[in-house]
GROMACS .gro file of C-alpha atoms in nm:
model
  490
    1MET     CA    1  -3.686  -2.706  -1.905
    2THR     CA    2  -3.766  -3.013  -1.731
    3ASP     CA    3  -4.141  -2.929  -1.501
    4ASN     CA    4  -4.256  -3.160  -1.175
    5SER     CA    5  -4.450  -3.325  -1.477
    6GLY     CA    6  -4.136  -3.477  -1.650
    7THR     CA    7  -4.214  -3.234  -1.936
    8GLU     CA    8  -3.953  -3.031  -2.110
    9LYS     CA    9  -4.024  -2.645  -2.201
   10ALA     CA   10  -3.866  -2.465  -2.521
   11VAL     CA   11  -3.787  -2.072  -2.427
   12HIS     CA   12  -3.892  -1.877  -2.710
   13PRO     CA   13  -3.593  -1.675  -2.865
   14GLU     CA   14  -3.757  -1.400  -2.823
   15THR     CA   15  -3.996  -1.362  -2.561
   16GLY     CA   16  -3.801  -1.627  -2.297
   17ALA     CA   17  -4.153  -1.778  -2.270
   18ALA     CA   18  -4.164  -2.117  -2.231
   19GLN     CA   19  -4.367  -2.393  -2.349
   20ARG     CA   20  -4.436  -2.706  -2.252
   21SER     CA   21  -4.339  -3.026  -2.514
   22SER     CA   22  -4.366  -3.384  -2.381
   23ASN     CA   23  -4.055  -3.543  -2.246
   24PRO     CA   24  -3.977  -3.952  -2.414
   25ALA     CA   25  -3.930  -4.069  -2.078
   26ALA     CA   26  -4.299  -3.881  -1.989
   27LYS     CA   27  -4.649  -4.117  -2.060
   28ARG     CA   28  -4.737  -4.126  -2.410
   29PRO     CA   29  -5.085  -4.265  -2.509
   30SER     CA   30  -5.073  -4.608  -2.828
   31PRO     CA   31  -5.341  -4.598  -2.998
   32ALA     CA   32  -5.480  -4.806  -2.787
   33ASP     CA   33  -5.517  -4.570  -2.464
   34ALA     CA   34  -5.605  -4.344  -2.774
   35ALA     CA   35  -5.976  -4.464  -2.831
   36PRO     CA   36  -6.229  -4.468  -2.557
   37LYS     CA   37  -6.335  -4.767  -2.294
   38PRO     CA   38  -6.712  -4.897  -2.258
   39GLY     CA   39  -6.853  -4.622  -1.991
   40ALA     CA   40  -6.512  -4.357  -2.018
   41HIS     CA   41  -6.559  -4.032  -1.994
   42PRO     CA   42  -6.464  -3.910  -2.368
   43ARG     CA   43  -6.179  -3.736  -2.266
   44ALA     CA   44  -6.042  -4.009  -2.148
   45ALA     CA   45  -5.923  -4.061  -2.559
   46GLY     CA   46  -5.730  -3.730  -2.564
   47VAL     CA   47  -5.997  -3.519  -2.558
   48PRO     CA   48  -5.931  -3.222  -2.491
   49LYS     CA   49  -5.993  -3.032  -2.086
   50PRO     CA   50  -6.192  -2.668  -2.046
   51GLY     CA   51  -5.954  -2.382  -2.158
   52ALA     CA   52  -5.818  -2.599  -2.532
   53PRO     CA   53  -5.737  -2.416  -2.818
   54LYS     CA   54  -6.084  -2.375  -3.001
   55PRO     CA   55  -6.101  -2.699  -3.291
   56GLY     CA   56  -5.893  -2.584  -3.631
   57THR     CA   57  -5.696  -2.356  -3.405
   58PRO     CA   58  -5.397  -2.363  -3.598
   59THR     CA   59  -5.057  -2.517  -3.393
   60GLN     CA   60  -4.745  -2.393  -3.317
   61HIS     CA   61  -4.451  -2.664  -3.419
   62VAL     CA   62  -4.069  -2.582  -3.255
   63LYS     CA   63  -3.769  -2.653  -3.489
   64PRO     CA   64  -3.404  -2.548  -3.417
   65ALA     CA   65  -3.300  -2.210  -3.448
   66PRO     CA   66  -2.929  -2.212  -3.543
   67VAL     CA   67  -2.713  -2.294  -3.248
   68PRO     CA   68  -2.396  -2.011  -3.348
   69GLY     CA   69  -2.069  -2.093  -3.150
   70PRO     CA   70  -1.931  -2.341  -2.933
   71ALA     CA   71  -2.103  -2.603  -2.727
   72HIS     CA   72  -2.046  -2.435  -2.392
   73GLU     CA   73  -2.120  -2.086  -2.462
   74HIS     CA   74  -2.485  -2.213  -2.507
   75PRO     CA   75  -2.536  -2.442  -2.291
   76HIS     CA   76  -2.966  -2.507  -2.351
   77PRO     CA   77  -3.049  -2.558  -2.727
   78VAL     CA   78  -3.345  -2.289  -2.808
   79VAL     CA   79  -3.610  -2.339  -3.069
   80VAL     CA   80  -3.875  -2.161  -3.250
   81PRO     CA   81  -4.192  -2.240  -3.295
   82THR     CA   82  -4.376  -2.299  -3.665
   83VAL     CA   83  -4.755  -2.420  -3.756
   84SER     CA   84  -4.797  -2.728  -3.848
   85ASP     CA   85  -5.097  -2.870  -4.100
   86PRO     CA   86  -5.274  -3.146  -3.954
   87SER     CA   87  -5.464  -3.243  -4.243
   88LYS     CA   88  -5.216  -3.318  -4.516
   89TRP     CA   89  -5.102  -3.574  -4.270
   90GLY     CA   90  -5.403  -3.795  -4.168
   91ARG     CA   91  -5.787  -3.759  -4.051
   92VAL     CA   92  -6.042  -3.818  -3.917
   93ASP     CA   93  -6.365  -3.948  -3.916
   94ASP     CA   94  -6.765  -3.897  -3.845
   95ASP     CA   95  -6.731  -4.106  -3.600
   96GLY     CA   96  -6.461  -4.055  -3.421
   97THR     CA   97  -6.128  -4.266  -3.617
   98ALA     CA   98  -5.806  -4.066  -3.633
   99TRP     CA   99  -5.595  -4.193  -3.948
  100VAL     CA  100  -5.257  -4.102  -3.960
  101LYS     CA  101  -5.041  -4.167  -4.278
  102THR     CA  102  -4.666  -4.274  -4.315
  103ALA     CA  103  -4.545  -4.412  -4.593
  104ASP     CA  104  -4.664  -4.752  -4.549
  105GLY     CA  105  -5.008  -4.667  -4.596
  106GLU     CA  106  -5.277  -4.545  -4.353
  107ARG     CA  107  -5.318  -4.672  -4.062
  108VAL     CA  108  -5.566  -4.566  -3.717
  109ILE     CA  109  -5.398  -4.402  -3.457
  110GLY     CA  110  -5.749  -4.355  -3.204
  111SER     CA  111  -6.056  -4.273  -3.151
  112TRP     CA  112  -6.183  -3.874  -3.112
  113GLN     CA  113  -6.531  -3.815  -2.895
  114ALA     CA  114  -6.494  -3.511  -2.804
  115GLY     CA  115  -6.631  -3.282  -3.054
  116ASP     CA  116  -6.664  -3.266  -3.384
  117ALA     CA  117  -6.393  -3.389  -3.644
  118ALA     CA  118  -6.225  -3.100  -3.730
  119GLU     CA  119  -6.126  -3.039  -3.325
  120GLY     CA  120  -5.938  -3.414  -3.308
  121LEU     CA  121  -5.743  -3.361  -3.625
  122ALA     CA  122  -5.631  -3.067  -3.450
  123HIS     CA  123  -5.578  -3.235  -3.119
  124PHE     CA  124  -5.368  -3.538  -3.247
  125GLY     CA  125  -5.205  -3.199  -3.461
  126ARG     CA  126  -5.104  -3.075  -3.167
  127ARG     CA  127  -5.027  -3.365  -2.993
  128PHE     CA  128  -4.814  -3.500  -3.252
  129ASP     CA  129  -4.616  -3.094  -3.266
  130ASP     CA  130  -4.542  -3.180  -2.893
  131LEU     CA  131  -4.279  -3.554  -3.131
  132ALA     CA  132  -4.135  -3.241  -3.296
  133THR     CA  133  -4.004  -2.971  -3.099
  134GLU     CA  134  -3.825  -3.289  -2.873
  135VAL     CA  135  -3.662  -3.400  -3.219
  136ALA     CA  136  -3.611  -3.054  -3.259
  137LEU     CA  137  -3.439  -3.030  -2.900
  138LEU     CA  138  -3.264  -3.352  -2.956
  139GLU     CA  139  -3.098  -3.174  -3.262
  140ALA     CA  140  -3.009  -2.840  -3.109
  141ARG     CA  141  -2.850  -2.980  -2.840
  142LEU     CA  142  -2.673  -3.263  -3.084
  143ALA     CA  143  -2.546  -2.964  -3.260
  144ALA     CA  144  -2.436  -2.731  -2.942
  145GLY     CA  145  -2.185  -3.041  -2.831
  146THR     CA  146  -2.442  -3.192  -2.508
  147ASP     CA  147  -2.366  -3.467  -2.447
  148ALA     CA  148  -2.436  -3.683  -2.732
  149ARG     CA  149  -2.437  -4.090  -2.547
  150LYS     CA  150  -2.789  -3.914  -2.360
  151THR     CA  151  -2.949  -3.711  -2.732
  152LYS     CA  152  -2.923  -4.053  -2.904
  153ALA     CA  153  -3.060  -4.150  -2.657
  154ALA     CA  154  -3.389  -4.016  -2.581
  155ALA     CA  155  -3.395  -3.991  -2.975
  156LEU     CA  156  -3.390  -4.435  -3.003
  157ALA     CA  157  -3.700  -4.392  -2.753
  158LEU     CA  158  -3.862  -4.171  -2.955
  159ALA     CA  159  -3.746  -4.379  -3.319
  160GLU     CA  160  -3.891  -4.639  -3.122
  161SER     CA  161  -4.249  -4.459  -3.008
  162LEU     CA  162  -4.311  -4.356  -3.345
  163PRO     CA  163  -4.559  -4.695  -3.505
  164THR     CA  164  -4.782  -4.575  -3.230
  165ALA     CA  165  -4.754  -4.243  -3.148
  166ALA     CA  166  -5.129  -4.115  -3.165
  167VAL     CA  167  -5.086  -3.799  -3.349
  168ILE     CA  168  -5.188  -3.622  -3.694
  169GLY     CA  169  -4.839  -3.530  -3.899
  170ASP     CA  170  -4.513  -3.604  -4.117
  171ILE     CA  171  -4.448  -3.906  -3.896
  172ASP     CA  172  -4.225  -4.010  -4.181
  173GLY     CA  173  -4.025  -3.725  -4.200
  174LEU     CA  174  -4.004  -3.693  -3.809
  175ALA     CA  175  -3.848  -4.059  -3.860
  176GLN     CA  176  -3.563  -3.913  -4.105
  177ARG     CA  177  -3.509  -3.677  -3.887
  178LEU     CA  178  -3.464  -3.923  -3.588
  179GLN     CA  179  -3.280  -4.163  -3.763
  180ALA     CA  180  -3.036  -3.851  -3.886
  181ILE     CA  181  -2.982  -3.752  -3.496
  182ILE     CA  182  -2.912  -4.200  -3.469
  183GLU     CA  183  -2.661  -4.152  -3.702
  184HIS     CA  184  -2.443  -3.836  -3.585
  185SER     CA  185  -2.439  -3.894  -3.248
  186ASP     CA  186  -2.180  -4.142  -3.276
  187GLU     CA  187  -1.980  -3.858  -3.424
  188ALA     CA  188  -2.050  -3.631  -3.249
  189ALA     CA  189  -1.970  -3.826  -2.914
  190ALA     CA  190  -1.646  -3.918  -3.075
  191HIS     CA  191  -1.594  -3.526  -3.190
  192ALA     CA  192  -1.656  -3.490  -2.797
  193LYS     CA  193  -1.422  -3.681  -2.671
  194GLU     CA  194  -1.136  -3.582  -2.865
  195GLU     CA  195  -1.196  -3.272  -2.779
  196LYS     CA  196  -1.264  -3.347  -2.371
  197GLU     CA  197  -0.829  -3.553  -2.482
  198ARG     CA  198  -0.776  -3.235  -2.576
  199ALA     CA  199  -0.890  -3.007  -2.318
  200ARG     CA  200  -0.762  -3.240  -2.081
  201HIS     CA  201  -0.432  -3.255  -2.234
  202GLU     CA  202  -0.406  -2.906  -2.263
  203HIS     CA  203  -0.485  -2.840  -1.847
  204THR     CA  204  -0.247  -3.145  -1.785
  205GLU     CA  205   0.026  -2.983  -1.983
  206ARG     CA  206  -0.070  -2.614  -1.803
  207LYS     CA  207  -0.007  -2.840  -1.448
  208GLU     CA  208   0.299  -2.924  -1.567
  209ALA     CA  209   0.451  -2.589  -1.608
  210LEU     CA  210   0.268  -2.448  -1.308
  211CYS     CA  211   0.470  -2.797  -1.142
  212ALA     CA  212   0.803  -2.675  -1.355
  213GLU     CA  213   0.769  -2.335  -1.255
  214ALA     CA  214   0.704  -2.344  -0.886
  215GLU     CA  215   0.992  -2.617  -0.833
  216GLN     CA  216   1.195  -2.320  -1.008
  217ILE     CA  217   1.043  -2.081  -0.751
  218ALA     CA  218   1.136  -2.363  -0.509
  219ALA     CA  219   1.493  -2.407  -0.601
  220GLU     CA  220   1.607  -2.094  -0.746
  221SER     CA  221   1.479  -1.815  -0.615
  222THR     CA  222   1.528  -1.571  -0.338
  223GLN     CA  223   1.291  -1.223  -0.335
  224TRP     CA  224   1.087  -1.403  -0.074
  225LYS     CA  225   0.801  -1.190  -0.098
  226ALA     CA  226   0.746  -1.195  -0.492
  227ALA     CA  227   0.737  -1.603  -0.511
  228GLY     CA  228   0.534  -1.661  -0.233
  229ASP     CA  229   0.282  -1.360  -0.400
  230ARG     CA  230   0.325  -1.600  -0.773
  231LEU     CA  231   0.318  -2.003  -0.559
  232ARG     CA  232   0.000  -1.858  -0.449
  233GLU     CA  233  -0.089  -1.760  -0.731
  234ILE     CA  234  -0.030  -2.111  -0.952
  235LEU     CA  235  -0.207  -2.203  -0.627
  236ASP     CA  236  -0.490  -2.041  -0.754
  237GLU     CA  237  -0.514  -2.147  -1.094
  238TRP     CA  238  -0.421  -2.409  -1.008
  239LYS     CA  239  -0.756  -2.516  -0.801
  240SER     CA  240  -0.935  -2.352  -1.140
  241ILE     CA  241  -0.845  -2.588  -1.341
  242ARG     CA  242  -1.026  -2.904  -1.434
  243GLY     CA  243  -1.008  -3.232  -1.613
  244VAL     CA  244  -0.720  -3.357  -1.568
  245ASP     CA  245  -0.653  -3.763  -1.554
  246ARG     CA  246  -0.770  -3.891  -1.154
  247LYS     CA  247  -0.330  -4.009  -1.066
  248VAL     CA  248  -0.180  -3.822  -1.262
  249ASP     CA  249  -0.353  -3.560  -1.183
  250ASP     CA  250  -0.244  -3.613  -0.819
  251ALA     CA  251   0.098  -3.678  -0.946
  252LEU     CA  252   0.166  -3.343  -0.963
  253TRP     CA  253  -0.046  -3.188  -0.664
  254ARG     CA  254   0.258  -3.312  -0.520
  255ARG     CA  255   0.497  -3.234  -0.698
  256PHE     CA  256   0.378  -2.901  -0.662
  257SER     CA  257   0.312  -2.940  -0.299
  258LYS     CA  258   0.672  -3.109  -0.239
  259ALA     CA  259   0.802  -2.740  -0.442
  260ARG     CA  260   0.583  -2.523  -0.221
  261GLU     CA  261   0.718  -2.763   0.095
  262ALA     CA  262   1.047  -2.642  -0.001
  263PHE     CA  263   1.081  -2.294  -0.091
  264ASN     CA  264   0.849  -2.231   0.293
  265ARG     CA  265   1.144  -2.472   0.450
  266ARG     CA  266   1.418  -2.253   0.297
  267ARG     CA  267   1.244  -1.894   0.314
  268GLY     CA  268   1.152  -2.031   0.684
  269ALA     CA  269   1.614  -2.143   0.678
  270HIS     CA  270   1.669  -1.783   0.561
  271PHE     CA  271   1.485  -1.611   0.793
  272ALA     CA  272   1.605  -1.772   1.078
  273GLU     CA  273   1.979  -1.744   1.013
  274LEU     CA  274   1.869  -1.393   0.888
  275ASP     CA  275   1.666  -1.352   1.322
  276ARG     CA  276   2.027  -1.575   1.380
  277GLU     CA  277   2.228  -1.254   1.221
  278ARG     CA  278   2.010  -0.968   1.350
  279ALA     CA  279   2.093  -1.108   1.752
  280ALA     CA  280   2.466  -1.113   1.691
  281ALA     CA  281   2.512  -0.712   1.560
  282LYS     CA  282   2.209  -0.666   1.842
  283ALA     CA  283   2.471  -0.823   2.073
  284ARG     CA  284   2.788  -0.648   1.901
  285LYS     CA  285   2.641  -0.351   1.878
  286GLU     CA  286   2.523  -0.296   2.253
  287GLU     CA  287   2.918  -0.327   2.287
  288LEU     CA  288   2.989  -0.097   2.053
  289CYS     CA  289   2.730   0.169   2.269
  290LEU     CA  290   2.889   0.054   2.622
  291ARG     CA  291   3.298   0.119   2.485
  292ALA     CA  292   3.198   0.506   2.295
  293GLU     CA  293   2.962   0.548   2.683
  294GLU     CA  294   3.317   0.507   2.757
  295LEU     CA  295   3.508   0.748   2.587
  296SER     CA  296   3.209   1.006   2.588
  297ASP     CA  297   3.409   1.182   2.860
  298SER     CA  298   3.764   1.141   2.766
  299THR     CA  299   3.951   1.493   2.646
  300ASP     CA  300   4.230   1.314   2.447
  301TRP     CA  301   4.040   1.493   2.146
  302VAL     CA  302   4.236   1.358   1.859
  303GLY     CA  303   4.277   0.977   1.953
  304THR     CA  304   3.931   1.022   2.106
  305ALA     CA  305   3.783   1.155   1.818
  306ALA     CA  306   4.057   0.822   1.547
  307VAL     CA  307   3.904   0.588   1.767
  308PHE     CA  308   3.490   0.716   1.751
  309ARG     CA  309   3.545   0.713   1.378
  310ASP     CA  310   3.676   0.328   1.408
  311LEU     CA  311   3.381   0.216   1.603
  312LEU     CA  312   3.163   0.365   1.384
  313THR     CA  313   3.310   0.181   1.122
  314GLU     CA  314   3.223  -0.161   1.338
  315TRP     CA  315   2.936  -0.032   1.360
  316LYS     CA  316   2.835  -0.047   1.037
  317ALA     CA  317   3.006  -0.339   0.982
  318ALA     CA  318   2.812  -0.516   1.197
  319GLY     CA  319   2.425  -0.551   1.042
  320ARG     CA  320   2.115  -0.476   1.070
  321ALA     CA  321   1.956  -0.614   1.420
  322PRO     CA  322   1.579  -0.643   1.508
  323ARG     CA  323   1.470  -0.223   1.415
  324GLU     CA  324   1.306  -0.145   1.731
  325ALA     CA  325   1.632  -0.242   1.866
  326ASP     CA  326   1.884  -0.062   1.625
  327GLU     CA  327   1.746   0.262   1.605
  328GLN     CA  328   1.766   0.222   2.052
  329LEU     CA  329   2.113   0.122   1.994
  330TRP     CA  330   2.210   0.393   1.739
  331ARG     CA  331   2.041   0.620   1.951
  332ARG     CA  332   2.239   0.513   2.247
  333PHE     CA  333   2.550   0.582   2.068
  334LYS     CA  334   2.544   0.831   1.875
  335ALA     CA  335   2.375   0.985   2.224
  336ALA     CA  336   2.770   0.914   2.314
  337GLN     CA  337   3.002   0.999   2.022
  338ASP     CA  338   2.805   1.376   2.088
  339VAL     CA  339   2.825   1.403   2.444
  340PHE     CA  340   3.235   1.351   2.337
  341PHE     CA  341   3.275   1.584   2.049
  342ALA     CA  342   3.009   1.813   2.199
  343ALA     CA  343   3.288   1.889   2.461
  344ARG     CA  344   3.621   1.878   2.164
  345ASN     CA  345   3.400   2.158   2.007
  346ALA     CA  346   3.373   2.346   2.342
  347ALA     CA  347   3.768   2.330   2.407
  348ALA     CA  348   3.798   2.357   2.095
  349SER     CA  349   3.629   2.754   2.095
  350GLU     CA  350   3.804   2.825   2.422
  351ARG     CA  351   4.144   2.694   2.264
  352ASP     CA  352   4.092   2.948   1.989
  353ALA     CA  353   3.950   3.210   2.200
  354GLU     CA  354   4.266   3.176   2.342
  355PHE     CA  355   4.456   3.128   2.043
  356GLU     CA  356   4.286   3.497   1.936
  357GLN     CA  357   4.434   3.649   2.283
  358ASN     CA  358   4.807   3.457   2.184
  359ALA     CA  359   4.779   3.633   1.833
  360ALA     CA  360   4.625   4.048   1.967
  361ALA     CA  361   4.924   3.984   2.171
  362LYS     CA  362   5.181   3.853   1.971
  363GLU     CA  363   5.087   4.152   1.705
  364GLU     CA  364   5.153   4.380   2.008
  365LEU     CA  365   5.519   4.289   2.027
  366LEU     CA  366   5.561   4.309   1.675
  367ARG     CA  367   5.424   4.689   1.690
  368THR     CA  368   5.671   4.774   1.986
  369TYR     CA  369   5.955   4.578   1.887
  370GLU     CA  370   6.007   4.720   1.472
  371ASP     CA  371   6.071   5.064   1.692
  372ARG     CA  372   6.382   4.930   1.867
  373ILE     CA  373   6.411   4.665   1.542
  374PRO     CA  374   6.417   4.987   1.254
  375GLU     CA  375   6.397   4.965   0.893
  376ARG     CA  376   6.806   5.066   0.847
  377ILE     CA  377   7.016   4.980   1.125
  378ASP     CA  378   7.400   5.110   1.135
  379PRO     CA  379   7.623   4.981   1.246
  380ASP     CA  380   7.640   5.196   1.598
  381THR     CA  381   7.341   5.015   1.659
  382VAL     CA  382   7.375   4.710   1.524
  383ASP     CA  383   7.429   4.549   1.872
  384SER     CA  384   7.108   4.684   2.085
  385ALA     CA  385   6.889   4.559   1.781
  386ARG     CA  386   7.039   4.200   1.811
  387ALA     CA  387   6.984   4.188   2.197
  388ALA     CA  388   6.598   4.376   2.145
  389LEU     CA  389   6.568   4.058   1.863
  390ARG     CA  390   6.612   3.796   2.172
  391ASP     CA  391   6.490   3.944   2.423
  392LEU     CA  392   6.190   4.003   2.144
  393GLN     CA  393   6.191   3.583   2.025
  394GLU     CA  394   6.204   3.482   2.394
  395ARG     CA  395   5.866   3.678   2.499
  396TRP     CA  396   5.736   3.548   2.141
  397ASP     CA  397   5.785   3.166   2.240
  398GLU     CA  398   5.624   3.257   2.613
  399ILE     CA  399   5.332   3.438   2.465
  400GLY     CA  400   5.265   3.067   2.235
  401LYS     CA  401   4.991   3.041   1.940
  402VAL     CA  402   4.815   3.124   1.770
  403PRO     CA  403   4.542   3.048   1.494
  404ARG     CA  404   4.628   2.897   1.178
  405GLU     CA  405   4.515   3.187   1.021
  406ARG     CA  406   4.711   3.390   1.138
  407MET     CA  407   5.033   3.237   1.154
  408HIS     CA  408   5.117   3.268   0.857
  409GLU     CA  409   5.122   3.696   0.938
  410LEU     CA  410   5.278   3.700   1.255
  411GLU     CA  411   5.588   3.502   1.145
  412GLY     CA  412   5.638   3.675   0.817
  413ARG     CA  413   5.676   4.031   1.012
  414LEU     CA  414   5.926   3.828   1.310
  415ARG     CA  415   6.088   3.691   1.021
  416ALA     CA  416   6.175   4.014   0.836
  417MET     CA  417   6.318   4.179   1.180
  418GLU     CA  418   6.537   3.902   1.206
  419LYS     CA  419   6.643   3.980   0.922
  420ARG     CA  420   6.712   4.297   0.910
  421VAL     CA  421   6.933   4.196   1.233
  422ARG     CA  422   7.119   3.942   1.058
  423GLU     CA  423   7.171   4.141   0.764
  424ALA     CA  424   7.294   4.481   0.947
  425VAL     CA  425   7.595   4.171   1.164
  426ASP     CA  426   7.631   4.057   0.880
  427ALA     CA  427   7.773   4.384   0.668
  428GLN     CA  428   7.939   4.450   1.086
  429TRP     CA  429   8.161   4.106   1.036
  430ARG     CA  430   8.183   4.142   0.691
  431ARG     CA  431   8.352   4.514   0.819
  432THR     CA  432   8.579   4.370   1.079
  433ASP     CA  433   8.737   4.002   0.992
  434PRO     CA  434   8.507   3.876   0.638
  435GLU     CA  435   8.665   3.477   0.748
  436ALA     CA  436   8.560   3.513   1.076
  437MET     CA  437   8.199   3.689   0.879
  438ALA     CA  438   8.160   3.525   0.610
  439ARG     CA  439   8.170   3.200   0.868
  440ALA     CA  440   7.904   3.370   1.082
  441ALA     CA  441   7.729   3.479   0.815
  442GLN     CA  442   7.659   3.068   0.777
  443PHE     CA  443   7.592   3.044   1.084
  444ARG     CA  444   7.337   3.254   0.999
  445GLU     CA  445   7.203   3.088   0.675
  446ARG     CA  446   7.188   2.753   0.913
  447VAL     CA  447   6.977   2.996   1.221
  448ALA     CA  448   6.772   3.081   0.984
  449GLN     CA  449   6.703   2.718   0.760
  450PHE     CA  450   6.590   2.541   1.124
  451GLU     CA  451   6.357   2.823   1.217
  452GLU     CA  452   6.237   2.775   0.899
  453GLN     CA  453   6.220   2.383   0.940
  454ALA     CA  454   6.044   2.484   1.290
  455ALA     CA  455   5.787   2.735   1.111
  456LYS     CA  456   5.654   2.499   0.848
  457ALA     CA  457   5.700   2.201   1.101
  458GLU     CA  458   5.456   2.451   1.409
  459ALA     CA  459   5.187   2.462   1.122
  460ALA     CA  460   5.174   2.109   1.000
  461GLY     CA  461   5.080   2.004   1.402
  462ARG     CA  462   5.490   1.835   1.445
  463LYS     CA  463   5.537   1.959   1.781
  464ARG     CA  464   5.855   1.765   1.847
  465ASP     CA  465   6.030   1.844   1.510
  466ALA     CA  466   5.908   2.245   1.510
  467GLU     CA  467   6.108   2.183   1.879
  468LYS     CA  468   6.377   1.988   1.740
  469ALA     CA  469   6.418   2.242   1.522
  470LEU     CA  470   6.420   2.530   1.705
  471GLU     CA  471   6.688   2.361   1.952
  472GLN     CA  472   6.929   2.332   1.656
  473ALA     CA  473   6.921   2.663   1.513
  474LYS     CA  474   6.964   2.776   1.882
  475GLN     CA  475   7.269   2.653   1.917
  476TRP     CA  476   7.327   2.698   1.530
  477ARG     CA  477   7.263   3.102   1.661
  478GLU     CA  478   7.535   3.057   1.989
  479TRP     CA  479   7.779   2.958   1.770
  480ALA     CA  480   7.734   3.272   1.506
  481ASP     CA  481   7.650   3.475   1.873
  482ALA     CA  482   8.012   3.344   1.957
  483ALA     CA  483   8.124   3.449   1.602
  484GLU     CA  484   8.021   3.741   1.594
  485GLY     CA  485   8.132   3.809   1.913
  486ALA     CA  486   8.495   3.723   1.829
  487VAL     CA  487   8.548   3.981   1.582
  488SER     CA  488   8.367   4.226   1.676
  489ARG     CA  489   8.648   4.231   2.034
  490ARG     CA  490   8.855   4.273   1.803
   0.00000   0.00000   0.00000
């Protein structure tokens, strides 16, 4: 981190406190600057200001801490303080002349006039620690992979300043470290470039995959809600992908935009067609409502009920109208339908009541004639039994229909009396003229067959077939009566 003066601050790894270190770009005194000029204040040669550490106080040397993990996890280098010993690398004479030891020998770095030699030695040692901190920061940056080109430039600038730096410390070791930084910067820059290219390739591939997915959605998907949500998710992910080549990115964006527009057009066309279909369904259902309302007061119960079933089938086939209109039209249609079926049910209830009355009347009629047509009919009462049966049959037909569940019971009792009379007539016929009686018996059998057919047709609701069968039975009965009458007259 840098302050307003252009210097950088190293951060303590435990306390987080910032320590000031000189920036290579900041001003650094040369040996000439370190020496006091005539008439200058003694502190001009690097004398510490009031409040500075006392002479002999050990300084802190900051060296790079290990930087684990990839560079993006630790964007700022971390250094830890160390203690240097300037007495090993230089001296300050009694007259204030400061010397530093290098591999080329000793050289004068400046003059100290603000205190004794120990204070001067500590002062120039702290200046060396500042340089060492800068080098440690550069090493940490290089290890973290932070802009190797700038790191190399800073290392070159520091290396150029070392021969004239007014510091006391292991300048040769510092120069070796800077040289190592310079040498490894190119390798780090190449590695960073390779990583950048790899990331660019991966990001490009990801955007191509997103384009392909968007194009597939635009061409095939009919799940409009889910597909629209997915395209929005793709757009959000697209915005988060960086580092793609500008021209490639523009081309991919055009593909993606084209796919989105195609999907939106297809979705819009679908809903436009859906609107047209719903409008047509609305018009068709309005027509069905009008037809249903016209039929609601019909009394043709069977035929109109069939028409209503057909209308309901057409309603289902018409499709859905807009929701509000569809619900309103259905209420209209159902109201008309309910009016008709309520009236039919009321009529059916009235008819059922009438049929119950008819059943009671027929039951009473049967009880009356069961006395006139006994279980055993003797030859003297055959004619009276036949007359009673004819009278019973005429009154039976006049009463009318009965409930279906009572029909079998009542018809069975009537057929039983008819059978007794027929058997009595047959017995008399056989006694008088076997041949004529046999012919009359055949006629009676035909009568029974047609009456049975009429009963079945009546039970099945085939009124015309029942009436036709009864007409034929009547004809055969007349023939049978004529044959029996001819025998009796003999």
